[in-house]
mmCIF file of C-alpha atoms in Angstrom:
data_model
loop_
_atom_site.group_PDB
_atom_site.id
_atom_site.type_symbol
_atom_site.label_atom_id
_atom_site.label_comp_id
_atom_site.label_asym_id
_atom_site.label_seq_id
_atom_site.Cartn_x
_atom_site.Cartn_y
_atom_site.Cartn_z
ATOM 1 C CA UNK A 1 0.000 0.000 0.000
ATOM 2 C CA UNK A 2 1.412 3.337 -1.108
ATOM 3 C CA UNK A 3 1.951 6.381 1.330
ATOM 4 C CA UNK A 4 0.364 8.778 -0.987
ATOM 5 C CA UNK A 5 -2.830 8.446 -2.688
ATOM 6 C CA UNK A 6 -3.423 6.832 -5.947
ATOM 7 C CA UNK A 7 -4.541 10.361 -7.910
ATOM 8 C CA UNK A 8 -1.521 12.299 -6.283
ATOM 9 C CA UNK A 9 0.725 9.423 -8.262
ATOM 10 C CA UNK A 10 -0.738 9.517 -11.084
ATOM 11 C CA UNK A 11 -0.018 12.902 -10.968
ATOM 12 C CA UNK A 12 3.216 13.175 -10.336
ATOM 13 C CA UNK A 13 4.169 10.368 -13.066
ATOM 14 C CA UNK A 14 2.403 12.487 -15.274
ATOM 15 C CA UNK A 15 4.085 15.595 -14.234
ATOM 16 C CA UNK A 16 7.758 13.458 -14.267
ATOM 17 C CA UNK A 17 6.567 12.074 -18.279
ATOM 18 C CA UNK A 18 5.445 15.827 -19.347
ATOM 19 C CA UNK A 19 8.214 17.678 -18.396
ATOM 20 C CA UNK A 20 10.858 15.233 -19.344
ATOM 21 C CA UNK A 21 10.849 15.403 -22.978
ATOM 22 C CA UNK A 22 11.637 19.301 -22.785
ATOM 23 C CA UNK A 23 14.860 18.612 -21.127
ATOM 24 C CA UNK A 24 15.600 16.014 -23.465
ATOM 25 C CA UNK A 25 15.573 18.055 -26.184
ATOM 26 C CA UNK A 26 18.016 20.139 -25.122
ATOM 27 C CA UNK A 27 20.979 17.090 -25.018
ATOM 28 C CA UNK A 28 19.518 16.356 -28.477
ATOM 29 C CA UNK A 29 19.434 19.627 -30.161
ATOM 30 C CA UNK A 30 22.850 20.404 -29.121
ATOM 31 C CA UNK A 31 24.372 17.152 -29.626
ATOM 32 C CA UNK A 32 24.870 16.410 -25.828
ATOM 33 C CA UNK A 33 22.967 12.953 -26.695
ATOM 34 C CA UNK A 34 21.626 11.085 -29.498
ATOM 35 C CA UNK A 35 19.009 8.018 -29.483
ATOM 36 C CA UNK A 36 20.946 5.581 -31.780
ATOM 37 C CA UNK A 37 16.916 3.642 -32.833
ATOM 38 C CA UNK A 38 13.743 4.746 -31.758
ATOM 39 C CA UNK A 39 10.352 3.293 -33.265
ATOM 40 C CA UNK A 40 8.234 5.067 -30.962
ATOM 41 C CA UNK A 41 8.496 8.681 -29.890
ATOM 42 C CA UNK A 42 7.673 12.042 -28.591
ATOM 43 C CA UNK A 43 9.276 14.727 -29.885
ATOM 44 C CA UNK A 44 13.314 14.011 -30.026
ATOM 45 C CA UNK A 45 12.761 11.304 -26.891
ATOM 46 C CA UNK A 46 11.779 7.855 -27.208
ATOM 47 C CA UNK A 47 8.824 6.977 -25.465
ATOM 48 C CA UNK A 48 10.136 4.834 -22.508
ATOM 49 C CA UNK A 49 12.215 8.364 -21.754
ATOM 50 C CA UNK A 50 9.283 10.307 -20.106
ATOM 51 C CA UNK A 51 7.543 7.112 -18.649
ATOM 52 C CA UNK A 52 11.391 6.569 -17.107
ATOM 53 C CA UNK A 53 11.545 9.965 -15.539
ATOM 54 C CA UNK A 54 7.282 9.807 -14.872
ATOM 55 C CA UNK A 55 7.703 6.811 -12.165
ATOM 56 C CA UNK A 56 10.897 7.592 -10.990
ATOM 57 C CA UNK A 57 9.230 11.120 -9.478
ATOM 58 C CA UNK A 58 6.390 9.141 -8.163
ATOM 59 C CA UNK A 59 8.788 6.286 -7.133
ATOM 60 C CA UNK A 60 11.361 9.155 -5.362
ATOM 61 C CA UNK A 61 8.313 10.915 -3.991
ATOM 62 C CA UNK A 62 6.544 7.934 -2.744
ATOM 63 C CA UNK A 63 10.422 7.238 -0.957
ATOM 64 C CA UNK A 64 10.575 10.081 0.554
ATOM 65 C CA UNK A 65 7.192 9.928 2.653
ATOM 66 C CA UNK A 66 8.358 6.867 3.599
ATOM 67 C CA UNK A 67 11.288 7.852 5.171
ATOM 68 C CA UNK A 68 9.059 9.744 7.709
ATOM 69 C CA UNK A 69 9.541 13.054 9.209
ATOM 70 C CA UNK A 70 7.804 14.930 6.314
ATOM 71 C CA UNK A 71 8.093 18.487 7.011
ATOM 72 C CA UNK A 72 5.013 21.182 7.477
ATOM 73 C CA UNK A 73 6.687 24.292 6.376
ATOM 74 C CA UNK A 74 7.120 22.772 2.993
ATOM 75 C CA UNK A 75 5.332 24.486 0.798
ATOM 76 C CA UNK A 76 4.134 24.588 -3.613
ATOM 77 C CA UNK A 77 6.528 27.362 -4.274
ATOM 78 C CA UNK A 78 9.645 24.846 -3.126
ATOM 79 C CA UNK A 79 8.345 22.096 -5.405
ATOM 80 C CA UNK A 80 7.842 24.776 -8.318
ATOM 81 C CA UNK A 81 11.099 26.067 -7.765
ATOM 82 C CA UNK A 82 12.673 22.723 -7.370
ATOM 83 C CA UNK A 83 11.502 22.000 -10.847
ATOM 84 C CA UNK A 84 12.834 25.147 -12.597
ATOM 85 C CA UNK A 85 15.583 24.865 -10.892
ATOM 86 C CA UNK A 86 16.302 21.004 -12.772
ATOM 87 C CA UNK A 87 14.826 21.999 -15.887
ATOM 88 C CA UNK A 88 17.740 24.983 -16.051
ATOM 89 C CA UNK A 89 20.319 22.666 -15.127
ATOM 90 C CA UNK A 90 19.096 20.164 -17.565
ATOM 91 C CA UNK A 91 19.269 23.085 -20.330
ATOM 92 C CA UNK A 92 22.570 24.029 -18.432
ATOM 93 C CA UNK A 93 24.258 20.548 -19.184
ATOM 94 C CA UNK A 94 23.038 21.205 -22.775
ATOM 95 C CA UNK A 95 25.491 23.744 -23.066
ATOM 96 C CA UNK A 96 28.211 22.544 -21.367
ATOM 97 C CA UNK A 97 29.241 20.125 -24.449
ATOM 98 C CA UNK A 98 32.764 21.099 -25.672
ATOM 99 C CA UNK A 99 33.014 22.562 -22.237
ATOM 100 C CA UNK A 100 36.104 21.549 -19.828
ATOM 101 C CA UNK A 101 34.555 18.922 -17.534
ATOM 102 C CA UNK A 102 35.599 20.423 -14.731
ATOM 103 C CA UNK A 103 33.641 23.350 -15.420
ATOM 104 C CA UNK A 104 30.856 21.371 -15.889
ATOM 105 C CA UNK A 105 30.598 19.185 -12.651
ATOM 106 C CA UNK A 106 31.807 22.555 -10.560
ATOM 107 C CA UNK A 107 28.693 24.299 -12.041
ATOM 108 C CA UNK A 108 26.099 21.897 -12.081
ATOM 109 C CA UNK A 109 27.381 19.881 -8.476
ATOM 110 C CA UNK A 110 27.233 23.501 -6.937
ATOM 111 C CA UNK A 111 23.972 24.071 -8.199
ATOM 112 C CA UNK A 112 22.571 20.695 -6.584
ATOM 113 C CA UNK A 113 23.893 21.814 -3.453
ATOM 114 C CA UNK A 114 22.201 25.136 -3.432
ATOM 115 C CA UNK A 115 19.182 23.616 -4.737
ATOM 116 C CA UNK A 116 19.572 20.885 -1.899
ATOM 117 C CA UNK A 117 20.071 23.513 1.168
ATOM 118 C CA UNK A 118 17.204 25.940 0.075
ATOM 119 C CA UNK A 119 14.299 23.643 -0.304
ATOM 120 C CA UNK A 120 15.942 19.739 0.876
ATOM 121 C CA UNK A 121 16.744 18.128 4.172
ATOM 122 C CA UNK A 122 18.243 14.587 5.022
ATOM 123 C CA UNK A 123 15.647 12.412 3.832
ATOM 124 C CA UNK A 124 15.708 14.264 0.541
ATOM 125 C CA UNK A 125 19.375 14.276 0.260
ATOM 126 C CA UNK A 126 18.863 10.178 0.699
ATOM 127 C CA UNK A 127 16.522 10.615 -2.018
ATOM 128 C CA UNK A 128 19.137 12.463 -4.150
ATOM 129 C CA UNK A 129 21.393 10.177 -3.681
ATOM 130 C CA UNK A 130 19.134 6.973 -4.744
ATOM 131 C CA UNK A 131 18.494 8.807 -7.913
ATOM 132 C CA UNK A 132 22.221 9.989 -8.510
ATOM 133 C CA UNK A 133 23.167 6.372 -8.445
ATOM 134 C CA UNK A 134 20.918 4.002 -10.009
ATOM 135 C CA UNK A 135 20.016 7.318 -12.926
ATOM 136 C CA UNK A 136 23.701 7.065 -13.787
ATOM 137 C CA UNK A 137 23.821 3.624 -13.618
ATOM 138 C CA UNK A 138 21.066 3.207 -15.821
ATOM 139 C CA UNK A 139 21.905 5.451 -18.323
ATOM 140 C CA UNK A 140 25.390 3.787 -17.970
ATOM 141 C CA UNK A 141 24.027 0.618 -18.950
ATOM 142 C CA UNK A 142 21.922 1.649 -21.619
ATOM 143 C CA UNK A 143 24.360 3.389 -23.451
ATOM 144 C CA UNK A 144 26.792 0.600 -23.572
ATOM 145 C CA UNK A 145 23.594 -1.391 -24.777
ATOM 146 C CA UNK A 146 23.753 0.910 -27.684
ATOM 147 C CA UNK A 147 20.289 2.590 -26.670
ATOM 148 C CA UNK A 148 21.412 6.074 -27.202
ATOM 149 C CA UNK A 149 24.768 7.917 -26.225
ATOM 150 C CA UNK A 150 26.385 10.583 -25.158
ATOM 151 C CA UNK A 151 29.165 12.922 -27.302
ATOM 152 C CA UNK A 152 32.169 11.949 -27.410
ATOM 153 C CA UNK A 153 33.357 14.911 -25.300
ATOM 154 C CA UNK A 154 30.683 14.455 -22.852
ATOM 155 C CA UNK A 155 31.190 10.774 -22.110
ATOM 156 C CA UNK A 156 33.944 10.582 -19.734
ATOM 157 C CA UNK A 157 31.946 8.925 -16.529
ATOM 158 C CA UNK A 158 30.933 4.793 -17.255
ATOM 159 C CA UNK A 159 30.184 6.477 -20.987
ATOM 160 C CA UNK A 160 27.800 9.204 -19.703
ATOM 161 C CA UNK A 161 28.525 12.835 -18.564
ATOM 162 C CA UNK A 162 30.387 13.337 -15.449
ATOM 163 C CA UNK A 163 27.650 15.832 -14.212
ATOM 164 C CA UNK A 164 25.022 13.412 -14.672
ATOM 165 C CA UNK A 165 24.912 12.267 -10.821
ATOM 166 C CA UNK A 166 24.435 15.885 -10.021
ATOM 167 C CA UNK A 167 21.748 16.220 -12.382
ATOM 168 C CA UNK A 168 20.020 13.131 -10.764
ATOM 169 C CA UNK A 169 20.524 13.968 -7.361
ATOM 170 C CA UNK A 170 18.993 17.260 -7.860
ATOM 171 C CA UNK A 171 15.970 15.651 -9.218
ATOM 172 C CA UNK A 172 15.599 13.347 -6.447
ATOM 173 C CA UNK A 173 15.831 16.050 -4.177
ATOM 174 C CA UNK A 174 12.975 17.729 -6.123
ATOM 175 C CA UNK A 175 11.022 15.036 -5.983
ATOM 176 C CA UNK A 176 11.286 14.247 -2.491
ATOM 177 C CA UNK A 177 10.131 17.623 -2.074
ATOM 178 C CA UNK A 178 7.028 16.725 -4.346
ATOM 179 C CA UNK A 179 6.091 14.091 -2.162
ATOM 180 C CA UNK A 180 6.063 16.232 0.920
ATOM 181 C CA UNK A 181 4.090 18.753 -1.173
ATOM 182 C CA UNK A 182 1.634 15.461 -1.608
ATOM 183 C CA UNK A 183 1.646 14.587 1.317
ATOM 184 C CA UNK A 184 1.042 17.519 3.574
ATOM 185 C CA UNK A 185 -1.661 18.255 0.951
ATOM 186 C CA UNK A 186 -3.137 15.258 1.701
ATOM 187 C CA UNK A 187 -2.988 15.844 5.055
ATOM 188 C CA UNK A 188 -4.349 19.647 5.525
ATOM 189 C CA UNK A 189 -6.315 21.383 3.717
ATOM 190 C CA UNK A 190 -5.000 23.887 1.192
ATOM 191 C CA UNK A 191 -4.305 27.473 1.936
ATOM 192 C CA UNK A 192 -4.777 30.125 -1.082
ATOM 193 C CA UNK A 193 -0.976 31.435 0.110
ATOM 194 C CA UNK A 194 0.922 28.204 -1.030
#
């Protein structure tokens, strides 16, 4: 049985899947990434991309209430920051092809720690940290599976970009916040202030 309801799920998968593809096409239009086959797609991602991204929010989320000690002062405005916040590092990373790397992983690491003390907390750092490994090690292992792959100058981590754990744990910490949002929304009734 899941912490949060059913609808609040559903939501959040489809918030995960409809965001997704916009960050995607960044890595694809500047040559960051490139799917090697797709059959079926949405826009430049394939269409296991947003449904990836979809349950892994809900998944992350779903974690995160789990881990207890979900916090009242959280409020919508973190989670809607949180999310701009990843979708301008994701269009970030997209310019950071032909970059040094170290500029790269000093930019986008210090960015999930900002993003991580303004709006996270432990449990949402243990979040971060679930998605920062097993999102690189998934798109690790697809790539060498010849799924898609990354440019050759922006390869140089397992064969996928040596920000991409930063990336991810920013994103878990987003959605952890998410599923306090859910939660406490579930919980009390919704003010007008947010």
């Amino acid at each position: 049985m899941t912490q949060l309801p059913a609808l609040r799920l559903l939501g959040l998968v489809l918030l995960g899947a409809v965001i997704s593809p916009l960050g995607d096409h960044i890595h694809v239009a500047t040559g960051t990434t490139a799917y090697d086959e797709m059959w079926l797609r949405i826009g430049d991602s394939p269409l296991w991309f947003p449904l990836f991204v979809g349950i892994s929010t809900a998944a992350l989320a779903e974690t995160r209430v789990r881990l207890g000690g979900v916090r009242a002062a959280v409020s919508t405005r973190w989670a809607v920051g949180g999310v701009a916040a990843v979708m301008a590092m994701y269009a970030a990373t997209g310019l950071l092809r032909g970059q040094p790397t170290a500029l790269g992983v000093t930019l986008i690491a210090g960015l999930a720690i900002v993003v991580w003390s303004v709006i996270g907390d432990g449990r949402g750092a243990v979040c971060g940290v679930v998605a920062a490994v097993t999102g690189t090690a998934t798109e690790a292992i697809l790539s060498e599976a010849g799924v898609f792959h990354y440019a050759s100058d922006s390869d140089g981590l397992l064969g996928v970009a040596p920000w991409l754990p930063f990336l991810y744990f920013t994103f878990g910490v987003v959605a952890a916040v998410l599923g306090e949002v859910s939660r406490s929304r579930n919980d009390q009734p919704v003010s007008s202030g947010g």
